[in-house]
Amino acid sequence: MNIRHGFLFFAAMIFGIFVMIQAQSFKDVSTLIARDATANVFREIQILKATNENLSDEIARLEETLQKTSDRATTLKTIEQEILLNRMLTGEIEVEGPGVKIEIPSKLSPIFLVDLLNELFNAGAESVQINGLRATDETHGFDTAPSGQMLLAGNLIAEPFTIEAIGDPVTLENILIQPYGIVERMERLLKIDVRVERMERIVMKKVL
Amino acid sequence: MALRLKIIFVILGVLIGAFFSAQLRSSAPTGSFPTDVMQARVDLVKSFVAEQSTYQSRIVELRTAIETMQKKNEKATEKNSLAILETLKEQLGLTVLKDTGLHIFLDDSPSASREEEENMTQALIQASDLRDVINVLRVARAKAIAINHQRIIASTSITAVGNSILVNNVPLAPPFLITAIGDPESLARYLIGADMLQGLLDRKKEHHLTVDIRSKDALTVPVYSGDFRTKFLHPPTP
């Protein structure tokens, strides 16, 4: 073996390292393109723990409601409170609260909005609207019209898209802008700039 | 001979470089530690799921008890209020719905295993597949939808963590039975013609996933047994 062979070996070794780095970057791209992120498996435990805490809080709230409902004097008041709460959730009345605003400047396929709303609700969003139209049980479902325009529950919505979500602004923003998150995916795949902004007050009109 | 030696050095160099790079990135521990940790994780998930199931049953029980008490105190309340409340509860998924509709049955490829397959393989039903089917059913105006007895509401999230799928943050395992109440013909037409589902139907052919749609006369969609988050949501301040 001489020096020339040594250099050849060293160069080949460097080439091998670059090949592995490139292979890893292909894996990173496929991770980015995939619609379901590769989350740490221990994330499942975090989610279940948080969910059980929320369910436990809901039980406490319902037990209190049951106790008040058992008392004739307070029954009507608890029903009225329940009606108000349900009206907020169904979109029958206007609501407001802090949250985030997401601005998407260009056309996009319905699957991105399906995934974006899923991510927002998964992050704890309490109400979401797209271009001023609230996504409720009665007004949900993204489709494409024959003209190519986006439809939400049969209503035409056009770019630029403004999605507003009421919830914890910090949590919502962090989930959206995390590495390999929905915003990065949209920006890389669609070659656009998506703007995410925390809002102190978002007003959502009632669903007509 | 010299050329052969050079080729050997090049191949050896590339292999050693690739191996070296892979080793630097690898964080595989030795010993039984990862197996013990994974077993602990499985046990912890099982205990959380059992707790979750208990909580959800309790929630349904309490909501039923509240409704019974409200009707019992009907004289103290306005009948109109109860009727309004009932309508709102139907809209929110807080009542059982029984009617005609569709069963959509989705399952992984018979040759795939969630325990062994690398994450997001095309031979497994993905969370995104379920989201797309639900979206199409909503476009088709299904009156009520459930996945493996989990009621789907506006704020339902369907996500993947590893190879597990969470619906309403409840882990579900395949096969996935989606129950949709509505006009069966109209729902089926939307599902079969949906551009959004073409990827799933292509994978059905290529990887032998199960995607089966059946019309049914008597279907039941259960109540939503989770919580509603209203910590930040409130009526406008005057």
CSV table of N, CA, C and O in Angstrom, one decimal, chain B residues 48-87:
chain,number,residue,atom,x,y,z
B,48,PHE,N,-53.8,3.7,31.4
B,48,PHE,CA,-54.4,5.0,31.0
B,48,PHE,C,-55.7,4.7,30.2
B,48,PHE,O,-56.7,5.4,30.4
B,49,VAL,N,-55.6,3.7,29.3
B,49,VAL,CA,-56.8,3.4,28.5
B,49,VAL,C,-57.9,2.9,29.3
B,49,VAL,O,-59.1,3.2,29.1
B,50,ALA,N,-57.6,2.0,30.3
B,50,ALA,CA,-58.6,1.5,31.2
B,50,ALA,C,-59.2,2.6,32.0
B,50,ALA,O,-60.5,2.7,32.2
B,51,GLU,N,-58.4,3.6,32.5
B,51,GLU,CA,-58.9,4.7,33.3
B,51,GLU,C,-59.8,5.6,32.4
B,51,GLU,O,-60.9,6.0,32.8
B,52,GLN,N,-59.3,5.8,31.1
B,52,GLN,CA,-60.1,6.6,30.2
B,52,GLN,C,-61.5,6.0,29.9
B,52,GLN,O,-62.5,6.7,29.9
B,53,SER,N,-61.5,4.7,29.8
B,53,SER,CA,-62.8,4.0,29.5
B,53,SER,C,-63.7,4.2,30.7
B,53,SER,O,-64.9,4.4,30.5
B,54,THR,N,-63.2,4.1,31.9
B,54,THR,CA,-64.0,4.3,33.1
B,54,THR,C,-64.6,5.7,33.2
B,54,THR,O,-65.7,5.9,33.5
B,55,TYR,N,-63.7,6.7,32.9
B,55,TYR,CA,-64.1,8.1,32.9
B,55,TYR,C,-65.2,8.3,31.9
B,55,TYR,O,-66.2,9.0,32.1
B,56,GLN,N,-65.1,7.8,30.7
B,56,GLN,CA,-66.0,8.0,29.6
B,56,GLN,C,-67.4,7.4,30.0
B,56,GLN,O,-68.4,8.0,29.8
B,57,SER,N,-67.4,6.2,30.6
B,57,SER,CA,-68.6,5.6,31.0
B,57,SER,C,-69.3,6.5,32.1
B,57,SER,O,-70.5,6.7,32.1
B,58,ARG,N,-68.5,7.0,33.0
B,58,ARG,CA,-69.0,7.9,34.1
B,58,ARG,C,-69.6,9.2,33.5
B,58,ARG,O,-70.7,9.6,33.9
B,59,ILE,N,-69.0,9.7,32.4
B,59,ILE,CA,-69.5,10.9,31.8
B,59,ILE,C,-70.9,10.7,31.2
B,59,ILE,O,-71.8,11.4,31.3
B,60,VAL,N,-71.0,9.5,30.5
B,60,VAL,CA,-72.3,9.2,29.8
B,60,VAL,C,-73.3,9.0,30.9
B,60,VAL,O,-74.5,9.5,30.8
B,61,GLU,N,-72.9,8.3,32.0
B,61,GLU,CA,-73.9,8.1,33.1
B,61,GLU,C,-74.4,9.4,33.7
B,61,GLU,O,-75.6,9.6,34.0
B,62,LEU,N,-73.5,10.3,33.9
B,62,LEU,CA,-73.8,11.6,34.6
B,62,LEU,C,-74.7,12.4,33.6
B,62,LEU,O,-75.7,13.0,34.1
B,63,ARG,N,-74.4,12.4,32.3
B,63,ARG,CA,-75.2,13.2,31.4
B,63,ARG,C,-76.6,12.6,31.3
B,63,ARG,O,-77.6,13.4,31.3
B,64,THR,N,-76.7,11.3,31.4
B,64,THR,CA,-78.1,10.7,31.4
B,64,THR,C,-78.8,11.0,32.7
B,64,THR,O,-80.0,11.3,32.7
B,65,ALA,N,-78.1,11.0,33.8
B,65,ALA,CA,-78.7,11.3,35.1
B,65,ALA,C,-79.2,12.8,35.1
B,65,ALA,O,-80.3,13.1,35.7
B,66,ILE,N,-78.4,13.7,34.5
B,66,ILE,CA,-78.8,15.1,34.5
B,66,ILE,C,-80.0,15.3,33.7
B,66,ILE,O,-81.0,16.0,34.0
B,67,GLU,N,-80.1,14.5,32.5
B,67,GLU,CA,-81.3,14.6,31.6
B,67,GLU,C,-82.5,14.1,32.4
B,67,GLU,O,-83.6,14.7,32.3
B,68,THR,N,-82.4,13.0,33.1
B,68,THR,CA,-83.5,12.4,33.8
B,68,THR,C,-84.0,13.4,34.9
B,68,THR,O,-85.2,13.6,35.0
B,69,MET,N,-83.0,14.0,35.6
B,69,MET,CA,-83.4,14.9,36.7
B,69,MET,C,-84.1,16.2,36.1
B,69,MET,O,-85.0,16.7,36.7
B,70,GLN,N,-83.6,16.6,34.9
B,70,GLN,CA,-84.2,17.8,34.3
B,70,GLN,C,-85.7,17.5,33.9
B,70,GLN,O,-86.6,18.3,34.1
B,71,LYS,N,-85.9,16.3,33.4
B,71,LYS,CA,-87.3,16.0,33.0
B,71,LYS,C,-88.2,15.8,34.2
B,71,LYS,O,-89.3,16.1,34.2
B,72,LYS,N,-87.6,15.3,35.3
B,72,LYS,CA,-88.3,15.1,36.5
B,72,LYS,C,-88.7,16.4,37.1
B,72,LYS,O,-89.8,16.5,37.7
B,73,ASN,N,-87.9,17.4,37.0
B,73,ASN,CA,-88.2,18.7,37.5
B,73,ASN,C,-88.9,19.6,36.4
B,73,ASN,O,-88.7,20.8,36.4
B,74,GLU,N,-89.6,18.9,35.5
B,74,GLU,CA,-90.2,19.7,34.4
B,74,GLU,C,-91.1,20.8,34.8
B,74,GLU,O,-91.1,21.8,34.2
B,75,LYS,N,-91.8,20.6,35.9
B,75,LYS,CA,-92.7,21.6,36.4
B,75,LYS,C,-91.9,22.9,36.8
B,75,LYS,O,-92.4,24.0,36.7
B,76,ALA,N,-90.7,22.7,37.3
B,76,ALA,CA,-89.9,23.8,37.7
B,76,ALA,C,-89.2,24.5,36.5
B,76,ALA,O,-88.6,25.6,36.7
B,77,THR,N,-89.2,23.8,35.4
B,77,THR,CA,-88.6,24.4,34.2
B,77,THR,C,-89.5,24.7,33.2
B,77,THR,O,-90.7,24.4,33.2
B,78,GLU,N,-89.1,25.4,32.1
B,78,GLU,CA,-90.0,25.6,31.0
B,78,GLU,C,-89.8,24.5,30.0
B,78,GLU,O,-88.6,24.1,29.7
B,79,LYS,N,-90.9,23.9,29.5
B,79,LYS,CA,-90.8,22.8,28.6
B,79,LYS,C,-90.0,23.2,27.3
B,79,LYS,O,-89.3,22.4,26.8
B,80,ASN,N,-90.2,24.5,27.0
B,80,ASN,CA,-89.5,25.0,25.8
B,80,ASN,C,-88.0,24.9,26.0
B,80,ASN,O,-87.3,24.6,25.0
B,81,SER,N,-87.5,25.2,27.2
B,81,SER,CA,-86.1,25.1,27.5
B,81,SER,C,-85.6,23.7,27.3
B,81,SER,O,-84.5,23.5,26.7
B,82,LEU,N,-86.3,22.7,27.7
B,82,LEU,CA,-85.9,21.3,27.6
B,82,LEU,C,-85.8,20.9,26.1
B,82,LEU,O,-84.9,20.2,25.7
B,83,ALA,N,-86.8,21.4,25.3
B,83,ALA,CA,-86.9,21.1,23.9
B,83,ALA,C,-85.7,21.7,23.2
B,83,ALA,O,-85.0,21.1,22.3
B,84,ILE,N,-85.3,23.0,23.6
B,84,ILE,CA,-84.2,23.6,22.9
B,84,ILE,C,-82.9,22.9,23.3
B,84,ILE,O,-82.1,22.6,22.4
B,85,LEU,N,-82.8,22.5,24.6
B,85,LEU,CA,-81.6,21.8,25.0
B,85,LEU,C,-81.5,20.5,24.3
B,85,LEU,O,-80.3,20.1,23.9
B,86,GLU,N,-82.6,19.8,24.1
B,86,GLU,CA,-82.5,18.5,23.4
B,86,GLU,C,-82.0,18.6,21.9
B,86,GLU,O,-81.2,17.9,21.5
B,87,THR,N,-82.5,19.7,21.3
B,87,THR,CA,-82.1,19.9,19.9
B,87,THR,C,-80.6,20.2,19.8
B,87,THR,O,-79.8,19.7,19.0
